[in-house]
Structures are given as C-alpha cells and as structure tokens.
PDB file of C-alpha atoms in Angstrom:
ATOM      1  CA  MET A   1     -11.242 -35.151   2.001  1.00 93.00           C
ATOM      2  CA  ILE A   2      -9.357 -32.272   0.387  1.00 95.00           C
ATOM      3  CA  ILE A   3     -11.145 -28.963  -0.061  1.00 95.00           C
ATOM      4  CA  ARG A   4      -9.919 -25.921  -1.931  1.00 95.00           C
ATOM      5  CA  ILE A   5     -11.110 -22.400  -1.269  1.00 94.00           C
ATOM      6  CA  LEU A   6     -10.414 -20.641  -4.549  1.00 92.00           C
ATOM      7  CA  GLY A   7      -7.692 -18.042  -4.174  1.00 89.00           C
ATOM      8  CA  GLU A   8      -6.814 -19.293  -0.676  1.00 89.00           C
ATOM      9  CA  GLY A   9      -5.425 -22.777  -1.004  1.00 90.00           C
ATOM     10  CA  GLN A  10      -6.331 -26.291   0.136  1.00 94.00           C
ATOM     11  CA  TYR A  11      -7.517 -27.805   3.411  1.00 96.00           C
ATOM     12  CA  ARG A  12      -7.785 -31.315   4.790  1.00 96.00           C
ATOM     13  CA  ALA A  13     -11.356 -31.748   5.994  1.00 94.00           C
ATOM     14  CA  PRO A  14     -13.222 -34.464   7.911  1.00 94.00           C
ATOM     15  CA  ASP A  15     -15.807 -36.200   5.695  1.00 92.00           C
ATOM     16  CA  THR A  16     -18.509 -35.196   8.176  1.00 92.00           C
ATOM     17  CA  ILE A  17     -18.207 -31.589   7.048  1.00 93.00           C
ATOM     18  CA  LEU A  18     -19.871 -32.478   3.764  1.00 92.00           C
ATOM     19  CA  GLU A  19     -23.349 -32.538   5.277  1.00 92.00           C
ATOM     20  CA  ASP A  20     -23.009 -29.015   6.675  1.00 93.00           C
ATOM     21  CA  LEU A  21     -21.542 -27.739   3.435  1.00 93.00           C
ATOM     22  CA  ASN A  22     -24.370 -29.225   1.402  1.00 93.00           C
ATOM     23  CA  ALA A  23     -26.963 -27.635   3.662  1.00 94.00           C
ATOM     24  CA  ILE A  24     -25.358 -24.192   3.184  1.00 94.00           C
ATOM     25  CA  ASP A  25     -24.972 -24.854  -0.534  1.00 93.00           C
ATOM     26  CA  ASN A  26     -28.708 -25.568  -0.876  1.00 93.00           C
ATOM     27  CA  ARG A  27     -29.546 -22.367   0.974  1.00 94.00           C
ATOM     28  CA  ILE A  28     -27.232 -20.408  -1.335  1.00 94.00           C
ATOM     29  CA  VAL A  29     -29.083 -21.767  -4.372  1.00 92.00           C
ATOM     30  CA  GLU A  30     -32.397 -20.572  -2.897  1.00 93.00           C
ATOM     31  CA  LEU A  31     -31.038 -17.172  -1.839  1.00 94.00           C
ATOM     32  CA  VAL A  32     -29.572 -16.440  -5.255  1.00 93.00           C
ATOM     33  CA  GLU A  33     -32.855 -17.469  -6.857  1.00 92.00           C
ATOM     34  CA  LYS A  34     -34.757 -15.148  -4.510  1.00 94.00           C
ATOM     35  CA  GLY A  35     -32.318 -12.315  -5.130  1.00 94.00           C
ATOM     36  CA  ASP A  36     -31.421 -12.054  -1.425  1.00 95.00           C
ATOM     37  CA  ARG A  37     -27.989 -10.425  -1.572  1.00 95.00           C
ATOM     38  CA  GLU A  38     -27.348 -10.124   2.116  1.00 95.00           C
ATOM     39  CA  GLY A  39     -28.500 -13.648   2.848  1.00 95.00           C
ATOM     40  CA  PHE A  40     -26.230 -14.911   0.080  1.00 95.00           C
ATOM     41  CA  ARG A  41     -23.228 -13.035   1.476  1.00 95.00           C
ATOM     42  CA  ASN A  42     -23.830 -14.366   4.995  1.00 96.00           C
ATOM     43  CA  GLU A  43     -24.172 -17.974   3.860  1.00 95.00           C
ATOM     44  CA  LEU A  44     -21.089 -17.744   1.651  1.00 95.00           C
ATOM     45  CA  LEU A  45     -19.036 -16.409   4.558  1.00 95.00           C
ATOM     46  CA  ARG A  46     -20.494 -19.105   6.808  1.00 95.00           C
ATOM     47  CA  MET A  47     -19.397 -21.723   4.299  1.00 94.00           C
ATOM     48  CA  VAL A  48     -15.855 -20.376   4.099  1.00 94.00           C
ATOM     49  CA  SER A  49     -15.419 -19.905   7.837  1.00 94.00           C
ATOM     50  CA  LEU A  50     -16.646 -23.458   8.412  1.00 93.00           C
ATOM     51  CA  ILE A  51     -13.596 -24.638   6.479  1.00 94.00           C
ATOM     52  CA  ARG A  52     -11.183 -22.161   8.017  1.00 92.00           C
ATOM     53  CA  GLU A  53     -12.275 -23.108  11.523  1.00 92.00           C
ATOM     54  CA  ARG A  54     -12.737 -26.855  11.288  1.00 92.00           C
ATOM     55  CA  CYS A  55     -10.103 -27.899   8.772  1.00 94.00           C
ATOM     56  CA  GLU A  56      -6.328 -28.106   8.649  1.00 94.00           C
ATOM     57  CA  PRO A  57      -4.616 -26.089   5.917  1.00 94.00           C
ATOM     58  CA  LEU A  58      -2.763 -28.421   3.568  1.00 93.00           C
ATOM     59  CA  ASP A  59       0.986 -27.970   3.475  1.00 89.00           C
ATOM     60  CA  ALA A  60       1.885 -25.904   0.417  1.00 82.00           C
ATOM     61  CA  THR A  61       4.427 -28.538  -0.647  1.00 84.00           C
ATOM     62  CA  GLU A  62       1.671 -31.128  -1.160  1.00 87.00           C
ATOM     63  CA  ILE A  63       0.442 -31.470  -4.693  1.00 86.00           C
ATOM     64  CA  THR A  64      -2.947 -33.085  -4.882  1.00 89.00           C
ATOM     65  CA  GLU A  65      -6.357 -32.740  -6.479  1.00 90.00           C
ATOM     66  CA  SER A  66      -9.264 -31.435  -4.391  1.00 93.00           C
ATOM     67  CA  ASP A  67     -12.484 -33.357  -3.811  1.00 93.00           C
ATOM     68  CA  LEU A  68     -14.443 -30.165  -3.433  1.00 94.00           C
ATOM     69  CA  ILE A  69     -13.924 -26.608  -4.588  1.00 94.00           C
ATOM     70  CA  LEU A  70     -15.354 -23.606  -2.763  1.00 94.00           C
ATOM     71  CA  PRO A  71     -15.834 -20.287  -4.511  1.00 92.00           C
ATOM     72  CA  PRO A  72     -13.592 -17.370  -3.523  1.00 92.00           C
ATOM     73  CA  PRO A  73     -14.948 -15.717  -0.333  1.00 91.00           C
ATOM     74  CA  ASP A  74     -15.356 -12.382  -2.132  1.00 89.00           C
ATOM     75  CA  LEU A  75     -17.583 -13.890  -4.819  1.00 92.00           C
ATOM     76  CA  THR A  76     -20.172 -11.250  -5.641  1.00 91.00           C
ATOM     77  CA  PHE A  77     -23.884 -11.853  -5.929  1.00 93.00           C
ATOM     78  CA  GLU A  78     -23.701 -11.060  -9.642  1.00 91.00           C
ATOM     79  CA  GLU A  79     -20.878 -13.550 -10.121  1.00 90.00           C
ATOM     80  CA  ALA A  80     -22.868 -16.210  -8.291  1.00 91.00           C
ATOM     81  CA  ARG A  81     -25.904 -15.534 -10.432  1.00 91.00           C
ATOM     82  CA  GLY A  82     -23.727 -15.791 -13.539  1.00 88.00           C
ATOM     83  CA  ILE A  83     -22.374 -19.130 -12.341  1.00 87.00           C
ATOM     84  CA  PHE A  84     -25.891 -20.503 -11.889  1.00 86.00           C
ATOM     85  CA  ARG A  85     -26.681 -19.402 -15.413  1.00 84.00           C
ATOM     86  CA  GLY A  86     -23.669 -21.418 -16.530  1.00 75.00           C
ATOM     87  CA  GLN A  87     -21.508 -18.425 -17.347  1.00 71.00           C
ATOM     88  CA  GLY A  88     -18.423 -19.449 -15.420  1.00 67.00           C
ATOM     89  CA  LEU A  89     -16.614 -17.243 -12.938  1.00 67.00           C
ATOM     90  CA  ILE A  90     -15.001 -14.834 -15.347  1.00 63.00           C
ATOM     91  CA  GLU A  91     -15.090 -14.468 -19.083  1.00 60.00           C
ATOM     92  CA  ASP A  92     -12.700 -16.736 -20.933  1.00 55.00           C
TER      93      ASP A  92
ATOM     94  CA  MET B   1     -26.977 -28.275  -8.923  1.00 76.00           C
ATOM     95  CA  GLY B   2     -25.418 -26.143  -6.172  1.00 86.00           C
ATOM     96  CA  LEU B   3     -22.632 -23.618  -6.157  1.00 88.00           C
ATOM     97  CA  LEU B   4     -20.063 -26.211  -5.057  1.00 90.00           C
ATOM     98  CA  ASP B   5     -20.761 -28.536  -7.994  1.00 90.00           C
ATOM     99  CA  ARG B   6     -20.647 -25.633 -10.380  1.00 89.00           C
ATOM    100  CA  MET B   7     -17.353 -24.345  -8.967  1.00 88.00           C
ATOM    101  CA  GLY B   8     -15.923 -27.829  -9.419  1.00 88.00           C
ATOM    102  CA  THR B   9     -17.098 -27.877 -13.031  1.00 87.00           C
ATOM    103  CA  ILE B  10     -15.613 -24.458 -13.768  1.00 85.00           C
ATOM    104  CA  VAL B  11     -12.219 -25.369 -12.350  1.00 87.00           C
ATOM    105  CA  LYS B  12     -12.217 -28.828 -13.954  1.00 86.00           C
ATOM    106  CA  SER B  13     -12.936 -27.362 -17.362  1.00 84.00           C
ATOM    107  CA  LYS B  14     -10.003 -24.991 -16.925  1.00 83.00           C
ATOM    108  CA  MET B  15      -7.833 -27.908 -15.834  1.00 83.00           C
ATOM    109  CA  SER B  16      -8.776 -30.089 -18.738  1.00 81.00           C
ATOM    110  CA  ARG B  17      -7.935 -27.292 -21.126  1.00 80.00           C
ATOM    111  CA  ILE B  18      -4.422 -27.338 -19.671  1.00 74.00           C
ATOM    112  CA  MET B  19      -4.117 -31.121 -19.739  1.00 75.00           C
ATOM    113  CA  ASP B  20      -5.733 -31.771 -23.114  1.00 76.00           C
ATOM    114  CA  ARG B  21      -2.944 -29.940 -24.845  1.00 70.00           C
ATOM    115  CA  MET B  22      -0.529 -32.686 -23.915  1.00 70.00           C
ATOM    116  CA  GLU B  23      -0.609 -36.348 -24.776  1.00 74.00           C
ATOM    117  CA  ASP B  24       1.851 -37.404 -22.141  1.00 77.00           C
ATOM    118  CA  PRO B  25       1.530 -36.321 -18.484  1.00 75.00           C
ATOM    119  CA  ARG B  26       5.277 -35.754 -18.471  1.00 79.00           C
ATOM    120  CA  GLU B  27       4.829 -32.951 -20.950  1.00 82.00           C
ATOM    121  CA  VAL B  28       2.163 -31.471 -18.708  1.00 80.00           C
ATOM    122  CA  LEU B  29       4.685 -31.381 -15.866  1.00 83.00           C
ATOM    123  CA  ASP B  30       7.151 -29.362 -17.904  1.00 86.00           C
ATOM    124  CA  TYR B  31       4.429 -27.154 -19.294  1.00 85.00           C
ATOM    125  CA  SER B  32       2.947 -26.611 -15.824  1.00 84.00           C
ATOM    126  CA  TYR B  33       6.302 -25.644 -14.422  1.00 89.00           C
ATOM    127  CA  GLU B  34       6.819 -23.052 -17.150  1.00 90.00           C
ATOM    128  CA  LYS B  35       3.250 -21.878 -16.745  1.00 88.00           C
ATOM    129  CA  GLN B  36       3.674 -21.504 -12.973  1.00 89.00           C
ATOM    130  CA  LEU B  37       6.763 -19.351 -13.477  1.00 93.00           C
ATOM    131  CA  GLU B  38       4.800 -17.216 -15.895  1.00 92.00           C
ATOM    132  CA  LEU B  39       1.883 -16.953 -13.450  1.00 91.00           C
ATOM    133  CA  LEU B  40       4.271 -15.952 -10.668  1.00 93.00           C
ATOM    134  CA  GLN B  41       5.408 -13.034 -12.819  1.00 94.00           C
ATOM    135  CA  ASN B  42       1.749 -12.125 -13.404  1.00 92.00           C
ATOM    136  CA  VAL B  43       1.017 -12.257  -9.675  1.00 92.00           C
ATOM    137  CA  LYS B  44       3.994 -10.009  -8.957  1.00 94.00           C
ATOM    138  CA  ARG B  45       2.813  -7.600 -11.653  1.00 92.00           C
ATOM    139  CA  GLY B  46      -0.688  -7.776 -10.216  1.00 90.00           C
ATOM    140  CA  ILE B  47       0.596  -6.867  -6.754  1.00 92.00           C
ATOM    141  CA  ALA B  48       2.512  -3.896  -8.158  1.00 92.00           C
ATOM    142  CA  GLU B  49      -0.549  -2.809 -10.118  1.00 90.00           C
ATOM    143  CA  VAL B  50      -2.808  -2.944  -7.077  1.00 90.00           C
ATOM    144  CA  ALA B  51      -0.228  -1.037  -5.019  1.00 92.00           C
ATOM    145  CA  THR B  52      -0.041   1.687  -7.678  1.00 91.00           C
ATOM    146  CA  SER B  53      -3.810   2.030  -7.864  1.00 90.00           C
ATOM    147  CA  LYS B  54      -3.962   2.232  -4.076  1.00 92.00           C
ATOM    148  CA  LYS B  55      -1.308   4.952  -4.027  1.00 92.00           C
ATOM    149  CA  ARG B  56      -3.227   6.922  -6.624  1.00 91.00           C
ATOM    150  CA  LEU B  57      -6.450   6.776  -4.626  1.00 92.00           C
ATOM    151  CA  GLU B  58      -4.554   7.783  -1.487  1.00 94.00           C
ATOM    152  CA  LEU B  59      -3.189  10.857  -3.278  1.00 92.00           C
ATOM    153  CA  GLN B  60      -6.661  11.803  -4.471  1.00 91.00           C
ATOM    154  CA  ARG B  61      -7.934  11.324  -0.965  1.00 94.00           C
ATOM    155  CA  ALA B  62      -5.258  13.642   0.419  1.00 94.00           C
ATOM    156  CA  ARG B  63      -6.170  16.321  -2.123  1.00 91.00           C
ATOM    157  CA  LEU B  64      -9.851  16.128  -1.282  1.00 91.00           C
ATOM    158  CA  ALA B  65      -9.149  16.140   2.461  1.00 94.00           C
ATOM    159  CA  GLN B  66      -7.082  19.286   2.039  1.00 92.00           C
ATOM    160  CA  SER B  67      -9.884  20.980   0.089  1.00 90.00           C
ATOM    161  CA  ALA B  68     -12.376  19.978   2.776  1.00 90.00           C
ATOM    162  CA  GLU B  69     -10.150  21.542   5.411  1.00 93.00           C
ATOM    163  CA  GLN B  70      -9.890  24.780   3.417  1.00 91.00           C
ATOM    164  CA  LEU B  71     -13.671  24.889   3.087  1.00 89.00           C
ATOM    165  CA  GLU B  72     -13.988  24.551   6.831  1.00 90.00           C
ATOM    166  CA  GLY B  73     -11.677  27.554   7.209  1.00 90.00           C
ATOM    167  CA  LYS B  74     -13.808  29.540   4.795  1.00 89.00           C
ATOM    168  CA  ALA B  75     -16.973  28.620   6.644  1.00 88.00           C
ATOM    169  CA  ARG B  76     -15.387  29.895   9.849  1.00 90.00           C
ATOM    170  CA  GLU B  77     -14.336  33.096   8.110  1.00 89.00           C
ATOM    171  CA  ALA B  78     -17.828  33.635   6.697  1.00 87.00           C
ATOM    172  CA  LEU B  79     -19.420  33.021  10.089  1.00 88.00           C
ATOM    173  CA  SER B  80     -17.220  35.529  11.886  1.00 87.00           C
ATOM    174  CA  ALA B  81     -18.179  38.054   9.208  1.00 86.00           C
ATOM    175  CA  GLY B  82     -21.807  37.314  10.056  1.00 86.00           C
ATOM    176  CA  ARG B  83     -22.502  35.667   6.710  1.00 86.00           C
ATOM    177  CA  GLU B  84     -24.259  32.460   7.693  1.00 88.00           C
ATOM    178  CA  ASP B  85     -25.465  31.969   4.125  1.00 88.00           C
ATOM    179  CA  LEU B  86     -21.888  31.759   2.863  1.00 88.00           C
ATOM    180  CA  ALA B  87     -20.842  29.526   5.737  1.00 88.00           C
ATOM    181  CA  ARG B  88     -23.702  27.178   4.877  1.00 88.00           C
ATOM    182  CA  GLN B  89     -22.617  27.121   1.232  1.00 87.00           C
ATOM    183  CA  ALA B  90     -19.027  26.245   2.181  1.00 87.00           C
ATOM    184  CA  LEU B  91     -20.148  23.526   4.565  1.00 89.00           C
ATOM    185  CA  GLU B  92     -22.458  21.979   1.967  1.00 87.00           C
ATOM    186  CA  ARG B  93     -19.471  21.644  -0.330  1.00 87.00           C
ATOM    187  CA  LYS B  94     -17.350  20.260   2.457  1.00 88.00           C
ATOM    188  CA  VAL B  95     -19.946  17.555   3.158  1.00 88.00           C
ATOM    189  CA  SER B  96     -20.073  16.575  -0.493  1.00 86.00           C
ATOM    190  CA  LEU B  97     -16.279  16.273  -0.531  1.00 88.00           C
ATOM    191  CA  GLN B  98     -16.453  14.159   2.608  1.00 89.00           C
ATOM    192  CA  ASN B  99     -18.810  11.775   0.841  1.00 88.00           C
ATOM    193  CA  GLN B 100     -16.249  11.394  -1.930  1.00 88.00           C
ATOM    194  CA  ILE B 101     -13.577  10.775   0.676  1.00 92.00           C
ATOM    195  CA  GLU B 102     -15.648   8.013   2.272  1.00 92.00           C
ATOM    196  CA  ILE B 103     -16.086   6.301  -1.087  1.00 90.00           C
ATOM    197  CA  LEU B 104     -12.332   6.528  -1.638  1.00 92.00           C
ATOM    198  CA  ASP B 105     -11.695   5.074   1.810  1.00 95.00           C
ATOM    199  CA  SER B 106     -13.745   2.000   1.067  1.00 92.00           C
ATOM    200  CA  GLN B 107     -12.036   1.564  -2.303  1.00 91.00           C
ATOM    201  CA  ILE B 108      -8.620   1.895  -0.698  1.00 93.00           C
ATOM    202  CA  ALA B 109      -9.603  -0.746   1.863  1.00 94.00           C
ATOM    203  CA  GLU B 110     -10.797  -3.062  -0.909  1.00 90.00           C
ATOM    204  CA  LEU B 111      -7.533  -2.694  -2.813  1.00 90.00           C
ATOM    205  CA  ASP B 112      -5.663  -3.373   0.386  1.00 93.00           C
ATOM    206  CA  ARG B 113      -7.544  -6.669   0.840  1.00 90.00           C
ATOM    207  CA  GLU B 114      -6.837  -7.531  -2.788  1.00 89.00           C
ATOM    208  CA  GLU B 115      -3.137  -6.818  -2.254  1.00 92.00           C
ATOM    209  CA  GLN B 116      -2.995  -9.058   0.815  1.00 92.00           C
ATOM    210  CA  LYS B 117      -4.763 -11.828  -1.063  1.00 90.00           C
ATOM    211  CA  LEU B 118      -2.340 -11.664  -3.969  1.00 91.00           C
ATOM    212  CA  ILE B 119       0.617 -11.679  -1.590  1.00 94.00           C
ATOM    213  CA  GLY B 120      -0.828 -14.902  -0.142  1.00 91.00           C
ATOM    214  CA  VAL B 121      -1.155 -16.349  -3.647  1.00 90.00           C
ATOM    215  CA  GLU B 122       2.440 -15.366  -4.399  1.00 93.00           C
ATOM    216  CA  THR B 123       3.764 -17.148  -1.320  1.00 92.00           C
ATOM    217  CA  ARG B 124       1.786 -20.291  -2.046  1.00 89.00           C
ATOM    218  CA  LEU B 125       2.702 -20.321  -5.708  1.00 90.00           C
ATOM    219  CA  SER B 126       6.406 -19.863  -4.945  1.00 92.00           C
ATOM    220  CA  THR B 127       6.318 -22.901  -2.670  1.00 90.00           C
ATOM    221  CA  LYS B 128       4.495 -24.945  -5.325  1.00 87.00           C
ATOM    222  CA  ILE B 129       7.050 -23.935  -7.931  1.00 90.00           C
ATOM    223  CA  GLU B 130       9.905 -24.916  -5.669  1.00 90.00           C
ATOM    224  CA  THR B 131       8.228 -28.269  -4.940  1.00 87.00           C
ATOM    225  CA  LEU B 132       7.559 -28.971  -8.579  1.00 86.00           C
ATOM    226  CA  ARG B 133      11.063 -27.982  -9.604  1.00 88.00           C
ATOM    227  CA  ALA B 134      12.520 -30.375  -7.055  1.00 87.00           C
ATOM    228  CA  ARG B 135      10.181 -33.273  -7.855  1.00 84.00           C
ATOM    229  CA  LYS B 136       9.290 -33.004 -11.488  1.00 84.00           C
ATOM    230  CA  GLU B 137      12.205 -35.067 -12.850  1.00 86.00           C
ATOM    231  CA  ALA B 138      11.620 -37.773 -10.264  1.00 83.00           C
ATOM    232  CA  ILE B 139       7.914 -37.906 -11.111  1.00 80.00           C
ATOM    233  CA  LYS B 140       8.741 -38.093 -14.801  1.00 81.00           C
ATOM    234  CA  ALA B 141      11.166 -40.929 -14.186  1.00 82.00           C
ATOM    235  CA  GLN B 142       8.498 -42.842 -12.272  1.00 78.00           C
ATOM    236  CA  TYR B 143       6.092 -42.587 -15.146  1.00 75.00           C
ATOM    237  CA  SER B 144       7.825 -45.312 -17.131  1.00 75.00           C
ATOM    238  CA  ALA B 145       6.912 -47.755 -14.372  1.00 75.00           C
ATOM    239  CA  ALA B 146       3.282 -48.613 -15.076  1.00 68.00           C
ATOM    240  CA  GLU B 147       2.253 -48.794 -11.419  1.00 68.00           C
ATOM    241  CA  ALA B 148       3.442 -45.250 -10.826  1.00 70.00           C
ATOM    242  CA  GLN B 149       1.352 -43.791 -13.617  1.00 73.00           C
ATOM    243  CA  VAL B 150      -1.679 -43.235 -11.417  1.00 73.00           C
ATOM    244  CA  LYS B 151       0.469 -41.299  -8.975  1.00 74.00           C
ATOM    245  CA  VAL B 152       1.935 -39.195 -11.750  1.00 76.00           C
ATOM    246  CA  THR B 153      -1.516 -38.445 -13.098  1.00 78.00           C
ATOM    247  CA  GLU B 154      -2.568 -37.382  -9.596  1.00 79.00           C
ATOM    248  CA  SER B 155       0.316 -34.938  -9.347  1.00 80.00           C
ATOM    249  CA  VAL B 156      -0.488 -33.597 -12.764  1.00 81.00           C
ATOM    250  CA  THR B 157      -4.146 -32.992 -11.926  1.00 84.00           C
ATOM    251  CA  GLY B 158      -3.111 -31.409  -8.612  1.00 86.00           C
ATOM    252  CA  ILE B 159      -0.789 -29.026 -10.426  1.00 86.00           C
ATOM    253  CA  SER B 160      -3.365 -28.209 -13.085  1.00 86.00           C
ATOM    254  CA  GLU B 161      -5.878 -27.384 -10.371  1.00 89.00           C
ATOM    255  CA  GLU B 162      -3.392 -25.022  -8.775  1.00 88.00           C
ATOM    256  CA  LEU B 163      -2.771 -23.375 -12.139  1.00 87.00           C
ATOM    257  CA  ALA B 164      -6.490 -22.942 -12.700  1.00 88.00           C
ATOM    258  CA  ASP B 165      -6.907 -21.420  -9.218  1.00 89.00           C
ATOM    259  CA  VAL B 166      -4.028 -18.958  -9.536  1.00 88.00           C
ATOM    260  CA  GLY B 167      -5.154 -18.050 -13.042  1.00 86.00           C
ATOM    261  CA  LEU B 168      -8.633 -17.229 -11.756  1.00 86.00           C
ATOM    262  CA  ALA B 169      -7.282 -15.216  -8.811  1.00 86.00           C
ATOM    263  CA  ILE B 170      -5.132 -13.086 -11.110  1.00 86.00           C
ATOM    264  CA  GLN B 171      -7.940 -12.475 -13.595  1.00 86.00           C
ATOM    265  CA  ARG B 172     -10.359 -11.440 -10.859  1.00 85.00           C
ATOM    266  CA  ALA B 173      -7.769  -9.106  -9.321  1.00 84.00           C
ATOM    267  CA  GLU B 174      -7.164  -7.575 -12.735  1.00 85.00           C
ATOM    268  CA  GLU B 175     -10.864  -7.004 -13.278  1.00 84.00           C
ATOM    269  CA  LYS B 176     -11.189  -5.331  -9.900  1.00 82.00           C
ATOM    270  CA  THR B 177      -8.169  -3.110 -10.436  1.00 83.00           C
ATOM    271  CA  GLU B 178      -9.457  -2.156 -13.891  1.00 84.00           C
ATOM    272  CA  GLY B 179     -12.732  -1.015 -12.361  1.00 80.00           C
ATOM    273  CA  MET B 180     -10.934   1.017  -9.704  1.00 79.00           C
ATOM    274  CA  LYS B 181      -8.608   2.510 -12.292  1.00 81.00           C
ATOM    275  CA  ALA B 182     -11.534   3.698 -14.375  1.00 81.00           C
ATOM    276  CA  ARG B 183     -13.089   5.374 -11.337  1.00 78.00           C
ATOM    277  CA  ALA B 184      -9.760   6.898 -10.287  1.00 80.00           C
ATOM    278  CA  ALA B 185      -9.269   8.251 -13.808  1.00 82.00           C
ATOM    279  CA  ALA B 186     -12.726   9.823 -13.752  1.00 80.00           C
ATOM    280  CA  LEU B 187     -11.944  11.462 -10.425  1.00 79.00           C
ATOM    281  CA  ASP B 188      -8.554  12.625 -11.743  1.00 80.00           C
ATOM    282  CA  ASP B 189     -10.412  14.239 -14.620  1.00 80.00           C
ATOM    283  CA  LEU B 190     -12.684  16.100 -12.231  1.00 77.00           C
ATOM    284  CA  LEU B 191      -9.729  17.228 -10.132  1.00 76.00           C
ATOM    285  CA  GLU B 192      -7.868  18.229 -13.280  1.00 76.00           C
ATOM    286  CA  LYS B 193     -10.774  20.356 -14.475  1.00 74.00           C
ATOM    287  CA  GLY B 194     -11.009  21.805 -11.008  1.00 69.00           C
ATOM    288  CA  ALA B 195     -14.574  20.587 -10.693  1.00 65.00           C
ATOM    289  CA  LEU B 196     -13.880  19.389  -7.169  1.00 65.00           C
ATOM    290  CA  GLU B 197     -11.198  21.815  -6.077  1.00 58.00           C
ATOM    291  CA  ASP B 198     -13.057  24.857  -7.373  1.00 55.00           C
ATOM    292  CA  TYR B 199     -15.104  24.237  -4.311  1.00 53.00           C
ATOM    293  CA  THR B 200     -12.438  26.091  -2.406  1.00 50.00           C
ATOM    294  CA  GLY B 201     -11.558  29.025  -4.573  1.00 50.00           C
ATOM    295  CA  GLY B 202     -12.138  31.071  -7.706  1.00 51.00           C
ATOM    296  CA  ASP B 203     -15.874  30.545  -7.645  1.00 67.00           C
ATOM    297  CA  ALA B 204     -18.903  32.469  -6.442  1.00 72.00           C
ATOM    298  CA  LEU B 205     -18.245  31.587  -2.813  1.00 75.00           C
ATOM    299  CA  GLU B 206     -14.728  32.944  -2.990  1.00 75.00           C
ATOM    300  CA  ARG B 207     -15.929  36.126  -4.743  1.00 77.00           C
ATOM    301  CA  GLU B 208     -18.548  36.699  -2.062  1.00 80.00           C
ATOM    302  CA  LEU B 209     -16.048  36.082   0.697  1.00 79.00           C
ATOM    303  CA  SER B 210     -13.565  38.458  -0.855  1.00 77.00           C
ATOM    304  CA  LYS B 211     -16.325  41.068  -1.073  1.00 79.00           C
ATOM    305  CA  VAL B 212     -16.892  40.593   2.660  1.00 77.00           C
ATOM    306  CA  ARG B 213     -13.147  40.931   3.247  1.00 76.00           C
ATOM    307  CA  THR B 214     -12.865  44.049   1.043  1.00 75.00           C
ATOM    308  CA  SER B 215     -15.913  45.689   2.464  1.00 78.00           C
ATOM    309  CA  GLY B 216     -14.533  45.031   5.955  1.00 76.00           C
ATOM    310  CA  ALA B 217     -11.267  46.661   4.960  1.00 74.00           C
ATOM    311  CA  VAL B 218     -13.097  49.547   3.287  1.00 76.00           C
ATOM    312  CA  GLU B 219     -15.163  50.104   6.421  1.00 78.00           C
ATOM    313  CA  ALA B 220     -11.981  50.146   8.498  1.00 78.00           C
ATOM    314  CA  GLU B 221     -10.366  52.676   6.146  1.00 77.00           C
ATOM    315  CA  LEU B 222     -13.453  54.829   6.313  1.00 76.00           C
ATOM    316  CA  ALA B 223     -13.439  54.710  10.092  1.00 81.00           C
ATOM    317  CA  ARG B 224      -9.767  55.664  10.134  1.00 81.00           C
ATOM    318  CA  LEU B 225     -10.333  58.644   7.816  1.00 79.00           C
ATOM    319  CA  ARG B 226     -13.344  59.767   9.820  1.00 82.00           C
ATOM    320  CA  GLY B 227     -11.218  59.599  12.926  1.00 87.00           C
ATOM    321  CA  GLU B 228      -8.504  61.752  11.334  1.00 83.00           C
ATOM    322  CA  MET B 229     -11.009  64.384  10.191  1.00 78.00           C
ATOM    323  CA  LYS B 230     -12.463  64.896  13.624  1.00 72.00           C
TER     324      LYS B 230
END
C-alpha cells in the first residue's frame, strides 16, 4: 500500500503495517479526547517513525494516489483537536 | 473516526476541489502542471521568507547577547566598588535578557526546521513537475483509448493529491512564519523603544554606577590634595 506523510512525501508500505497504525490511531483519538498533549505528541511521532523506519520512500518520479494519509509530524495538539471537531487542518 | 481517516477526508476534499473544476481529466493535467509551477514559486518565496525571519531573530539575539554581556561587565564593576546591591540589580536584568535569548533560540531552531522542510518540498515538487512535463502529453494521448482512461484518472488523482499536500505545507509554513514575524516585530518595538537595551545604560543603575565612579574619583582627588598640603 502507498502511504503519504503530509509535507514529506509518499512511501511504499507492507499491508501488515495497517494494524499497528490503527492501534496508534485509536490511542491518538483517546489522548486528544483526554487532553493529554505529551501522550499525543509521542504517539504521533511513533506513528511517523513507524513509516520512516519500515517503509520504502516512493521515487519522486512516481505519480500515484495514496491509500492512507498521515498528518504532518509537527501537527500540534490544537490542530489535532480542530481536525476531530471537523475543522480541517487549516482555514480555507 | 480516527486521525488517519480524517486526514484522508481533508486531503480528498482539497483534491476534489481541484478536479471538479474540470470536466475532462486532460484539462486537469494542464491545470495541475500550471498549478505546480505556481506552487513551486510559492515554495521558493516561502523559503526566502523563512530565511529572512530567521535572520531577523538572529540579529535580535545578537543585540540581546551584547546587552547581557555589558550587564555582566557592570555587575563586575559594581562588585569591585563594593556595591553588591547594584551588582544584584545588573545580574537580575542579565538573567531576564537571557530568558529572552532562550526563547529566541528555540524560535530560530523552529524556523530552521521549517526551512529544511520547505527545501525538501521544493526538491520533491521540482521532480514532480519535471515528470509531469515529460509525461503529460503522452498521458493525454492515451486518454482517447478507453482502456487507458483508468490509468489517466489515476495519474490525475495522484497529481491532485500532491498539489493538495504542497498547498497545505505552504499554508502551514506561512502561518508559522506569520506568528514568528508578529513576535519579532513586538521585540523590535521593545528594542526600538530601548525597553530592553535600557537595561544597560541611561537608567537608574547607570546613574548609581556613575555616582560610584565619580565618588571614587572625587575621593582620589581629595587624597591627592591632602597629600600635597602636608
């Protein structure tokens, strides 16, 4: 599967990574709900480094749609909270 | 719904706004190419903007560091004149300047990361532009063959996704730089008014110190005169 980290580009990932990503994603939902900033930051970085470590960067000459899109690694807690409220990443 | 699903939705809605404007995917290819060139200019401008902001903060930092050094000198001077109270006053001001300097350091580091990120975006975008330029006519030609339409649509969605990503990266960088600029301007104001640099001269501390200096000189003169009269 193809995964994009926003602002960083695309990676080719083994399908098996999905399970780990989903687990982190669920934790992020909880942490944002609880207002745990540090926990959120740690899980977000864990999510991004999982991709950087286990996946191959896609050649920049390839043009293809991603199956999954990760937020930018410097996503702030406030931005994440806004996203969960359906506010998008930045104002349009 | 998790963060990943929501990110996908955000990007897809940006993509569809690009694609909905066109009826024919071939038009999207041309539009995307133009749009990518435009974005590349924005990224370059963004990099220059971040570099300028960084430079400005570095200059402010240098000014504050110099003031802190001068305060240290004054504290030393006050101490050797036996005025611990004045030395304490000077050092308090030095510490508050050092706090400002630390804040500036972390902002400079953040802008540096932002700059590196945008340089990465620029490199990637340039490659994408080159690829699209080389392939776009071929992809368009394929489109007339029905079986190739799926492939064309794939390329088009891939390009739109890239556009959405770069667009987001630039907007976020702009927002960050705007925030930094506002803070830098506020600090410039303070420096301009001398609110920070007055710490080192022209104020009560300096007046006191100059009293110490004058009284020292006066005492020396007195001693000299007394010596002559003996």
